[in-house]
Amino acid sequence: MTREQLVAECARLGAAELTYAALVSIESGRRKPDGRRRREVTVDELLVLGLALAVPPLLLVLPVGSDETVPTVPAADPRPPHTVWRWWTGEETPTLSGPTDGRYYTDPRSITEGGPRWSAAWAQAAYTASLYPEFERRRFAVDKAYRRAMRAGDEPVRDKERATDTRQDYFEHLEQLAYHIDDMTRAGLTVRRLPAIWIEDMKGLAMLDHPDAVTPEEDD
């Protein structure tokens, strides 16, 4: 892709400010006499550039698999890209203090006087962020189990035990999804719509603490 093509694609995505000159300044990393970059990249522009280049935006700033380390914050040492990646996604708690005895430690201070510990506040926020990816994993598992159960039920009645086992496997995965939906509800999160038959089964088997938290998918 040429710069001209990238400029056109950015404009198509609504970022007309990413002109040819702007892209040159970004790519060259030219700085002013005081050390600041002549052209910074906003979070919105980072998303545009990622979509225009067909590259996950985080890979534009965290080159996983190529660079050994990347900068973190000015007051801390660089870390491996994948480590910082996990900070961005909330999968790992940042460790800025250290190294002490060759190890880094999470920030032990309180956010404010008498307030929660920094690490505890981070963990609480990261927990909420982790609920959606886990929901998708469990939803996918239920979908696979449900399809297996339906196929087994449609087969000629030759293996009743297999049909029973696949049905039980579906209910077990559905129960795990229901537990997770309860966690999301307690965290105040909106639950993605689900197939009506799943909701009927969860309600019929009293799997949900808050049945009204789930709504069926709309018909196409």
Coordinates of N, CA and C in Angstrom, one line a residue:
M1 N 0.8 -1.2 0.0 CA 0.0 0.0 0.0 C 0.9 1.2 0.0
T2 N 0.6 2.1 -0.9 CA 1.4 3.4 -1.0 C 0.8 4.4 0.0
R3 N 1.5 5.4 0.3 CA 1.0 6.4 1.2 C -0.3 7.1 0.7
E4 N -0.3 7.3 -0.6 CA -1.5 7.8 -1.2 C -2.7 6.9 -1.0
Q5 N -2.5 5.6 -1.1 CA -3.6 4.7 -0.9 C -4.0 4.7 0.5
L6 N -3.0 4.8 1.4 CA -3.4 4.8 2.9 C -4.1 6.0 3.2
V7 N -3.7 7.2 2.7 CA -4.4 8.4 2.9 C -5.9 8.3 2.4
A8 N -6.1 7.7 1.3 CA -7.5 7.6 0.7 C -8.3 6.6 1.6
E9 N -7.7 5.6 2.1 CA -8.4 4.6 3.0 C -8.7 5.3 4.3
C10 N -7.8 6.1 4.9 CA -8.1 6.8 6.1 C -9.3 7.8 5.9
A11 N -9.3 8.5 4.8 CA -10.3 9.4 4.5 C -11.7 8.7 4.4
R12 N -11.6 7.5 3.8 CA -12.9 6.7 3.7 C -13.4 6.3 5.0
L13 N -12.5 6.1 6.0 CA -12.9 5.8 7.3 C -13.2 7.0 8.2
G14 N -13.2 8.2 7.6 CA -13.6 9.4 8.3 C -12.4 10.2 9.0
A15 N -11.2 9.8 8.7 CA -10.0 10.5 9.3 C -9.3 11.3 8.2
A16 N -9.9 12.4 7.8 CA -9.3 13.2 6.7 C -8.1 13.9 7.2
E17 N -7.9 14.0 8.6 CA -6.8 14.7 9.1 C -5.5 13.9 8.9
L18 N -5.6 12.6 8.6 CA -4.4 11.8 8.3 C -4.0 12.0 6.9
T19 N -3.4 13.1 6.6 CA -3.0 13.5 5.3 C -1.7 12.9 5.0
Y20 N -1.2 13.1 3.7 CA 0.1 12.6 3.3 C 1.2 13.1 4.2
A21 N 1.2 14.4 4.5 CA 2.2 15.1 5.3 C 2.1 14.5 6.7
A22 N 0.9 14.3 7.3 CA 0.8 13.8 8.6 C 1.4 12.4 8.7
L23 N 1.1 11.5 7.7 CA 1.7 10.2 7.7 C 3.2 10.2 7.7
V24 N 3.7 11.1 6.9 CA 5.2 11.2 6.8 C 5.8 11.6 8.2
S25 N 5.2 12.5 8.8 CA 5.6 12.9 10.2 C 5.5 11.8 11.2
I26 N 4.4 11.0 11.1 CA 4.2 9.9 12.0 C 5.3 8.8 11.7
E27 N 5.5 8.5 10.5 CA 6.4 7.4 10.1 C 7.9 7.7 10.4
S28 N 8.2 9.0 10.2 CA 9.6 9.4 10.4 C 9.9 9.6 11.9
G29 N 8.9 9.9 12.7 CA 9.1 10.1 14.1 C 9.9 11.4 14.4
R30 N 9.8 12.4 13.4 CA 10.5 13.6 13.6 C 10.0 14.3 14.9
R31 N 11.0 15.0 15.5 CA 10.7 15.6 16.8 C 11.1 17.1 16.7
K32 N 10.4 17.8 17.6 CA 10.7 19.3 17.8 C 12.0 19.4 18.6
P33 N 12.5 20.6 18.7 CA 13.7 20.8 19.5 C 13.6 20.4 20.9
D34 N 12.4 20.5 21.5 CA 12.2 20.1 22.9 C 12.0 18.6 23.0
G35 N 12.1 17.8 22.0 CA 12.0 16.4 22.1 C 10.7 15.8 21.8
R36 N 9.6 16.6 21.7 CA 8.3 16.1 21.5 C 8.1 15.8 20.0
R37 N 7.3 14.8 19.7 CA 7.0 14.5 18.3 C 6.3 15.6 17.6
R38 N 6.6 15.8 16.4 CA 5.9 16.8 15.6 C 4.4 16.4 15.4
R39 N 4.2 15.1 15.3 CA 2.8 14.7 15.0 C 2.5 13.4 15.9
E40 N 1.7 13.6 16.9 CA 1.3 12.5 17.7 C 0.1 11.8 17.0
V41 N -0.2 10.6 17.6 CA -1.3 9.8 17.1 C -2.3 9.6 18.2
T42 N -3.5 10.0 17.9 CA -4.6 9.9 19.0 C -5.1 8.4 19.0
V43 N -5.8 8.1 20.0 CA -6.4 6.7 20.1 C -7.3 6.5 18.9
D44 N -8.1 7.5 18.6 CA -9.1 7.3 17.5 C -8.3 7.1 16.2
E45 N -7.2 7.8 16.0 CA -6.4 7.6 14.8 C -5.7 6.3 14.7
L46 N -5.3 5.8 15.9 CA -4.7 4.5 16.0 C -5.7 3.4 15.5
L47 N -6.9 3.5 15.9 CA -7.9 2.6 15.4 C -8.1 2.7 13.9
V48 N -8.2 3.9 13.4 CA -8.3 4.1 11.9 C -7.2 3.5 11.2
L49 N -5.9 3.7 11.7 CA -4.8 3.2 11.0 C -4.8 1.7 11.0
G50 N -5.2 1.1 12.1 CA -5.2 -0.4 12.2 C -6.2 -0.9 11.2
L51 N -7.4 -0.3 11.1 CA -8.4 -0.8 10.2 C -8.0 -0.6 8.7
A52 N -7.3 0.5 8.5 CA -6.9 0.8 7.1 C -5.8 -0.1 6.7
L53 N -4.9 -0.5 7.6 CA -3.8 -1.4 7.2 C -4.1 -2.9 7.4
A54 N -5.4 -3.2 7.9 CA -5.7 -4.6 8.2 C -4.8 -5.2 9.3
V55 N -4.5 -4.4 10.3 CA -3.6 -4.9 11.4 C -4.3 -4.5 12.7
P56 N -4.4 -5.5 13.7 CA -4.9 -5.1 15.0 C -4.2 -3.9 15.5
P57 N -4.9 -2.8 15.9 CA -4.2 -1.6 16.4 C -3.1 -1.8 17.4
L58 N -3.3 -2.7 18.3 CA -2.3 -2.9 19.4 C -0.9 -3.3 18.8
L59 N -1.0 -4.1 17.6 CA 0.2 -4.5 17.0 C 1.0 -3.4 16.4
L60 N 0.4 -2.2 16.2 CA 1.1 -1.1 15.6 C 2.0 -0.4 16.7
V61 N 1.6 -0.6 17.9 CA 2.4 0.0 19.0 C 3.2 -1.1 19.9
L62 N 2.7 -2.3 19.8 CA 3.4 -3.4 20.5 C 3.7 -4.5 19.5
P63 N 4.9 -4.4 18.9 CA 5.3 -5.4 17.9 C 5.6 -6.8 18.5
V64 N 4.6 -7.5 18.9 CA 4.8 -8.8 19.5 C 5.6 -9.7 18.5
G65 N 6.6 -10.4 18.9 CA 7.3 -11.3 18.1 C 8.5 -10.7 17.3
S66 N 8.7 -9.4 17.4 CA 9.8 -8.8 16.7 C 10.7 -8.1 17.7
D67 N 10.3 -7.0 18.3 CA 11.1 -6.3 19.3 C 11.1 -7.0 20.6
E68 N 12.3 -7.0 21.3 CA 12.4 -7.7 22.6 C 11.7 -6.9 23.7
T69 N 11.8 -5.6 23.6 CA 11.2 -4.7 24.7 C 10.5 -3.5 24.0
V70 N 9.6 -2.9 24.7 CA 9.0 -1.7 24.3 C 8.9 -0.8 25.5
P71 N 8.8 0.6 25.3 CA 8.7 1.5 26.4 C 7.3 1.3 27.2
T72 N 7.3 1.6 28.4 CA 6.1 1.5 29.2 C 5.7 3.0 29.6
V73 N 6.1 3.4 30.8 CA 5.9 4.8 31.2 C 7.2 5.4 31.4
P74 N 7.4 6.7 31.4 CA 8.7 7.3 31.5 C 9.5 6.9 32.8
A75 N 8.7 6.6 33.8 CA 9.4 6.4 35.1 C 9.7 4.9 35.3
A76 N 9.5 4.0 34.3 CA 9.7 2.6 34.5 C 10.5 2.1 33.3
D77 N 11.1 0.9 33.5 CA 11.9 0.3 32.5 C 11.0 -0.3 31.4
P78 N 11.6 -0.5 30.2 CA 10.8 -1.2 29.2 C 10.5 -2.7 29.6
R79 N 9.5 -3.2 28.9 CA 9.1 -4.6 29.2 C 8.9 -5.3 27.8
P80 N 8.8 -6.7 27.8 CA 8.5 -7.4 26.6 C 7.2 -6.9 26.0
P81 N 7.0 -6.9 24.7 CA 5.8 -6.4 24.1 C 4.5 -7.2 24.6
H82 N 4.7 -8.5 24.7 CA 3.5 -9.3 25.1 C 3.1 -9.0 26.5
T83 N 4.1 -8.7 27.4 CA 3.7 -8.3 28.8 C 2.9 -7.0 28.8
V84 N 3.3 -6.0 28.0 CA 2.6 -4.8 28.0 C 1.2 -5.0 27.3
W85 N 1.2 -5.8 26.3 CA -0.1 -6.2 25.7 C -1.1 -6.7 26.7
R86 N -0.6 -7.5 27.6 CA -1.5 -8.1 28.6 C -1.9 -7.0 29.7
W87 N -1.1 -5.9 29.8 CA -1.5 -4.8 30.6 C -2.7 -4.1 30.0
W88 N -2.5 -3.8 28.7 CA -3.5 -3.1 27.9 C -4.9 -3.8 28.0
T89 N -4.9 -5.1 27.9 CA -6.1 -5.9 27.9 C -6.6 -6.3 29.3
G90 N -5.8 -6.0 30.3 CA -6.2 -6.3 31.7 C -6.0 -7.7 32.1
E91 N -5.2 -8.5 31.3 CA -4.9 -9.8 31.6 C -3.8 -10.0 32.7
E92 N -3.1 -8.9 32.8 CA -2.0 -9.0 33.8 C -1.9 -7.6 34.5
T93 N -1.5 -7.7 35.8 CA -1.3 -6.5 36.6 C 0.1 -5.9 36.3
P94 N 0.1 -4.6 35.9 CA 1.4 -4.0 35.7 C 2.4 -4.0 36.9
T95 N 3.6 -4.2 36.6 CA 4.7 -4.2 37.6 C 5.7 -3.1 37.2
L96 N 5.6 -2.0 37.9 CA 6.5 -0.9 37.6 C 7.6 -0.7 38.7
S97 N 7.4 -1.2 39.9 CA 8.4 -1.1 40.9 C 9.5 -2.1 40.8
G98 N 10.7 -1.7 40.9 CA 11.8 -2.7 40.8 C 12.8 -2.3 39.7
P99 N 13.6 -3.2 39.2 CA 13.7 -4.6 39.8 C 14.3 -4.6 41.2
T100 N 13.7 -5.5 42.0 CA 14.3 -5.7 43.3 C 14.6 -7.2 43.4
D101 N 15.8 -7.5 43.6 CA 16.3 -8.9 43.6 C 16.0 -9.6 42.2
G102 N 16.0 -8.7 41.2 CA 15.7 -9.2 39.8 C 14.3 -9.4 39.5
R103 N 13.4 -8.9 40.4 CA 12.0 -9.1 40.2 C 11.3 -7.7 40.3
Y104 N 10.1 -7.6 39.6 CA 9.3 -6.5 39.6 C 8.1 -6.7 40.5
Y105 N 7.5 -5.6 41.1 CA 6.4 -5.8 42.0 C 5.3 -4.8 41.6
T106 N 4.1 -5.2 41.9 CA 2.9 -4.4 41.7 C 3.0 -3.2 42.7
D107 N 2.4 -2.1 42.3 CA 2.4 -0.9 43.1 C 1.7 -1.2 44.4
P108 N 2.4 -1.0 45.6 CA 1.8 -1.3 46.9 C 1.0 -0.2 47.5
R109 N 1.1 1.0 46.9 CA 0.5 2.2 47.5 C -1.1 2.2 47.3
S110 N -1.7 3.0 48.1 CA -3.1 3.3 48.0 C -3.3 4.4 47.0
I111 N -4.4 4.4 46.3 CA -4.7 5.4 45.3 C -4.8 6.8 45.9
T112 N -5.5 6.8 47.0 CA -5.7 8.1 47.8 C -5.5 7.7 49.2
E113 N -5.3 8.7 50.1 CA -5.2 8.4 51.5 C -6.5 7.7 52.0
G114 N -6.3 6.5 52.5 CA -7.5 5.8 53.0 C -8.3 5.1 51.9
G115 N -7.8 5.2 50.7 CA -8.5 4.6 49.6 C -8.0 3.2 49.3
P116 N -8.5 2.5 48.3 CA -8.1 1.2 48.0 C -6.7 1.1 47.5
R117 N -6.1 -0.1 47.7 CA -4.8 -0.3 47.2 C -4.8 -0.3 45.6
W118 N -3.8 0.3 45.0 CA -3.8 0.4 43.6 C -4.0 -1.0 42.9
S119 N -3.3 -2.0 43.4 CA -3.4 -3.3 42.8 C -4.8 -3.9 42.9
A120 N -5.5 -3.6 44.0 CA -6.9 -4.1 44.2 C -7.8 -3.4 43.3
A121 N -7.6 -2.1 43.1 CA -8.5 -1.3 42.2 C -8.3 -1.8 40.7
W122 N -7.1 -2.0 40.4 CA -6.8 -2.5 39.0 C -7.5 -3.9 38.8
A123 N -7.3 -4.8 39.8 CA -7.9 -6.1 39.7 C -9.4 -6.1 39.5
Q124 N -10.0 -5.1 40.2 CA -11.5 -5.0 40.1 C -11.9 -4.6 38.7
A125 N -11.2 -3.6 38.2 CA -11.5 -3.1 36.9 C -11.2 -4.2 35.8
A126 N -10.1 -4.9 36.0 CA -9.7 -5.9 35.0 C -10.7 -7.1 35.0
Y127 N -11.2 -7.4 36.2 CA -12.2 -8.5 36.3 C -13.4 -8.2 35.4
T128 N -13.9 -7.0 35.5 CA -15.0 -6.6 34.7 C -14.7 -6.8 33.2
A129 N -13.5 -6.3 32.8 CA -13.1 -6.4 31.4 C -12.9 -7.9 30.9
S130 N -12.6 -8.8 31.9 CA -12.4 -10.2 31.5 C -13.7 -10.9 31.3
L131 N -14.8 -10.4 31.8 CA -16.1 -11.1 31.8 C -16.6 -11.3 30.3
Y132 N -16.4 -10.4 29.5 CA -16.9 -10.5 28.1 C -16.2 -11.6 27.3
P133 N -14.9 -11.6 27.3 CA -14.2 -12.6 26.6 C -14.5 -14.0 27.1
E134 N -14.7 -14.2 28.4 CA -15.0 -15.5 29.0 C -16.4 -15.9 28.6
F135 N -17.3 -14.9 28.5 CA -18.7 -15.1 28.1 C -18.7 -15.7 26.7
E136 N -17.9 -15.1 25.8 CA -17.8 -15.6 24.4 C -17.3 -17.0 24.3
R137 N -16.3 -17.3 25.1 CA -15.8 -18.7 25.2 C -16.8 -19.7 25.6
R138 N -17.6 -19.3 26.7 CA -18.6 -20.3 27.2 C -19.8 -20.4 26.2
R139 N -20.1 -19.3 25.6 CA -21.2 -19.3 24.6 C -20.8 -20.2 23.4
F140 N -19.6 -20.1 23.0 CA -19.1 -21.0 21.9 C -19.2 -22.4 22.3
A141 N -18.8 -22.7 23.5 CA -18.9 -24.1 24.0 C -20.3 -24.7 24.1
V142 N -21.2 -23.8 24.5 CA -22.6 -24.2 24.5 C -23.1 -24.5 23.1
D143 N -22.8 -23.6 22.2 CA -23.2 -23.8 20.8 C -22.8 -25.1 20.2
K144 N -21.5 -25.5 20.5 CA -21.0 -26.7 20.0 C -21.7 -27.9 20.6
A145 N -21.9 -27.8 21.9 CA -22.6 -28.9 22.6 C -24.0 -29.0 22.2
Y146 N -24.7 -27.9 22.0 CA -26.1 -27.9 21.5 C -26.2 -28.6 20.1
R147 N -25.3 -28.2 19.2 CA -25.4 -28.8 17.9 C -25.1 -30.3 17.9
R148 N -24.2 -30.7 18.7 CA -23.9 -32.2 18.9 C -25.2 -32.9 19.4
A149 N -25.8 -32.3 20.4 CA -27.0 -32.9 21.0 C -28.1 -33.0 19.9
M150 N -28.3 -31.9 19.1 CA -29.3 -31.9 18.1 C -29.1 -33.0 17.1
R151 N -27.8 -33.1 16.6 CA -27.5 -34.1 15.6 C -27.7 -35.5 16.2
A152 N -27.3 -35.8 17.4 CA -27.6 -37.1 18.0 C -29.1 -37.4 18.2
G153 N -29.8 -36.3 18.5 CA -31.3 -36.5 18.6 C -32.0 -36.8 17.3
D154 N -31.4 -36.3 16.2 CA -32.0 -36.5 14.9 C -31.7 -37.9 14.3
E155 N -30.6 -38.5 14.8 CA -30.2 -39.8 14.2 C -31.2 -40.9 14.6
P156 N -31.2 -42.0 13.8 CA -32.1 -43.1 14.1 C -31.9 -43.6 15.5
V157 N -32.9 -44.1 16.2 CA -32.7 -44.5 17.6 C -32.0 -45.8 17.6
R158 N -30.6 -45.7 17.5 CA -29.8 -46.8 17.6 C -28.8 -46.7 18.8
D159 N -28.5 -45.5 19.2 CA -27.6 -45.3 20.3 C -28.2 -44.3 21.3
K160 N -29.1 -44.8 22.1 CA -29.8 -43.9 23.0 C -28.8 -43.4 24.1
E161 N -27.8 -44.2 24.4 CA -26.8 -43.7 25.4 C -26.1 -42.5 24.9
R162 N -25.7 -42.5 23.6 CA -24.9 -41.4 23.0 C -25.8 -40.2 23.0
A163 N -27.1 -40.3 22.6 CA -28.0 -39.2 22.6 C -28.1 -38.6 24.0
T164 N -28.2 -39.4 25.0 CA -28.4 -39.0 26.4 C -27.1 -38.2 26.8
D165 N -25.9 -38.8 26.5 CA -24.7 -38.2 26.9 C -24.5 -36.8 26.3
T166 N -24.8 -36.7 25.0 CA -24.6 -35.4 24.3 C -25.6 -34.4 24.9
R167 N -26.8 -34.8 25.3 CA -27.8 -33.9 25.9 C -27.3 -33.4 27.2
Q168 N -26.7 -34.4 28.0 CA -26.2 -34.0 29.3 C -25.0 -33.1 29.2
D169 N -24.2 -33.3 28.2 CA -23.0 -32.4 27.9 C -23.5 -31.0 27.6
Y170 N -24.5 -30.9 26.8 CA -25.1 -29.6 26.5 C -25.6 -28.9 27.8
F171 N -26.3 -29.6 28.7 CA -26.8 -29.0 29.9 C -25.7 -28.5 30.8
E172 N -24.6 -29.3 30.9 CA -23.4 -29.0 31.7 C -22.8 -27.7 31.2
H173 N -22.6 -27.6 29.9 CA -22.0 -26.3 29.4 C -23.0 -25.2 29.5
L174 N -24.3 -25.4 29.4 CA -25.3 -24.4 29.6 C -25.3 -23.9 31.0
E175 N -25.1 -24.8 32.0 CA -25.0 -24.4 33.4 C -23.8 -23.5 33.6
Q176 N -22.7 -23.8 33.0 CA -21.5 -23.0 33.2 C -21.7 -21.6 32.6
L177 N -22.4 -21.5 31.5 CA -22.7 -20.2 30.9 C -23.6 -19.5 31.8
A178 N -24.6 -20.1 32.4 CA -25.5 -19.5 33.4 C -24.8 -18.9 34.6
Y179 N -23.8 -19.7 35.1 CA -23.0 -19.1 36.2 C -22.3 -17.8 35.8
H180 N -21.8 -17.9 34.6 CA -21.1 -16.7 34.1 C -22.0 -15.5 33.9
I181 N -23.2 -15.8 33.4 CA -24.2 -14.7 33.2 C -24.5 -14.1 34.6
D182 N -24.6 -14.9 35.6 CA -24.9 -14.4 37.0 C -23.7 -13.4 37.4
D183 N -22.5 -13.8 37.1 CA -21.4 -13.0 37.4 C -21.4 -11.6 36.7
M184 N -21.8 -11.7 35.4 CA -21.9 -10.5 34.6 C -23.0 -9.6 35.2
T185 N -24.1 -10.2 35.6 CA -25.3 -9.4 36.1 C -24.9 -8.7 37.4
R186 N -24.2 -9.4 38.3 CA -23.7 -8.8 39.5 C -22.7 -7.7 39.3
A187 N -22.0 -7.8 38.2 CA -21.0 -6.7 37.8 C -21.7 -5.5 37.1
G188 N -23.0 -5.7 36.8 CA -23.8 -4.6 36.2 C -23.6 -4.5 34.7
L189 N -23.2 -5.7 34.1 CA -22.9 -5.7 32.6 C -24.1 -6.2 31.9
T190 N -24.2 -5.7 30.6 CA -25.3 -6.2 29.8 C -24.9 -7.5 29.1
V191 N -25.8 -8.4 29.1 CA -25.5 -9.8 28.6 C -26.0 -9.8 27.1
R192 N -25.2 -10.3 26.3 CA -25.5 -10.4 24.8 C -26.7 -11.3 24.7
R193 N -27.5 -11.0 23.7 CA -28.7 -11.9 23.4 C -28.3 -13.3 23.1
L194 N -29.2 -14.2 23.5 CA -28.9 -15.7 23.3 C -30.1 -16.3 22.6
P195 N -29.8 -17.5 22.0 CA -30.9 -18.3 21.3 C -32.0 -18.5 22.3
A196 N -33.2 -18.4 21.9 CA -34.4 -18.5 22.8 C -34.5 -19.9 23.4
I197 N -34.1 -21.0 22.7 CA -34.1 -22.3 23.3 C -33.2 -22.4 24.5
W198 N -32.0 -21.8 24.4 CA -31.1 -21.8 25.5 C -31.7 -21.2 26.7
I199 N -32.3 -20.0 26.5 CA -32.9 -19.3 27.6 C -34.0 -20.1 28.3
E200 N -34.8 -20.7 27.4 CA -35.9 -21.6 27.9 C -35.4 -22.7 28.8
D201 N -34.3 -23.3 28.3 CA -33.7 -24.4 29.1 C -33.1 -23.9 30.4
M202 N -32.4 -22.8 30.4 CA -31.8 -22.2 31.6 C -32.9 -21.9 32.6
K203 N -34.0 -21.3 32.1 CA -35.1 -20.9 33.0 C -35.8 -22.2 33.5
G204 N -36.0 -23.1 32.6 CA -36.7 -24.3 33.0 C -36.0 -25.1 34.0
L205 N -34.7 -25.1 34.0 CA -33.9 -25.8 35.0 C -33.4 -24.9 36.1
A206 N -33.9 -23.7 36.2 CA -33.6 -22.8 37.3 C -32.1 -22.5 37.4
M207 N -31.5 -22.3 36.3 CA -30.0 -22.1 36.4 C -29.6 -20.7 36.7
L208 N -30.5 -19.7 36.5 CA -30.2 -18.3 36.6 C -30.7 -17.7 37.8
D209 N -29.9 -16.9 38.5 CA -30.3 -16.1 39.7 C -31.2 -15.0 39.2
H210 N -31.0 -14.4 38.0 CA -31.7 -13.3 37.5 C -32.2 -13.6 36.1
P211 N -33.3 -14.4 35.9 CA -33.7 -14.8 34.6 C -34.0 -13.6 33.7
D212 N -34.4 -12.5 34.2 CA -34.7 -11.3 33.3 C -33.5 -10.7 32.7
A213 N -32.3 -11.1 33.1 CA -31.1 -10.5 32.6 C -30.7 -11.0 31.2
V214 N -31.4 -12.0 30.7 CA -31.1 -12.6 29.4 C -32.3 -12.3 28.5
T215 N -32.1 -12.0 27.3 CA -33.1 -11.8 26.3 C -32.8 -12.6 25.0
P216 N -33.8 -13.1 24.3 CA -33.6 -13.9 23.2 C -33.2 -13.1 22.0
E217 N -32.5 -13.8 21.1 CA -32.0 -13.1 19.8 C -33.3 -12.8 19.0
E218 N -33.1 -11.7 18.2 CA -34.2 -11.3 17.4 C -34.2 -12.2 16.1
D219 N -35.4 -12.5 15.6 CA -35.5 -13.3 14.4 C -35.0 -12.5 13.2
D220 N -34.3 -13.1 12.3 CA -33.9 -12.4 11.1 C -35.1 -12.1 10.2

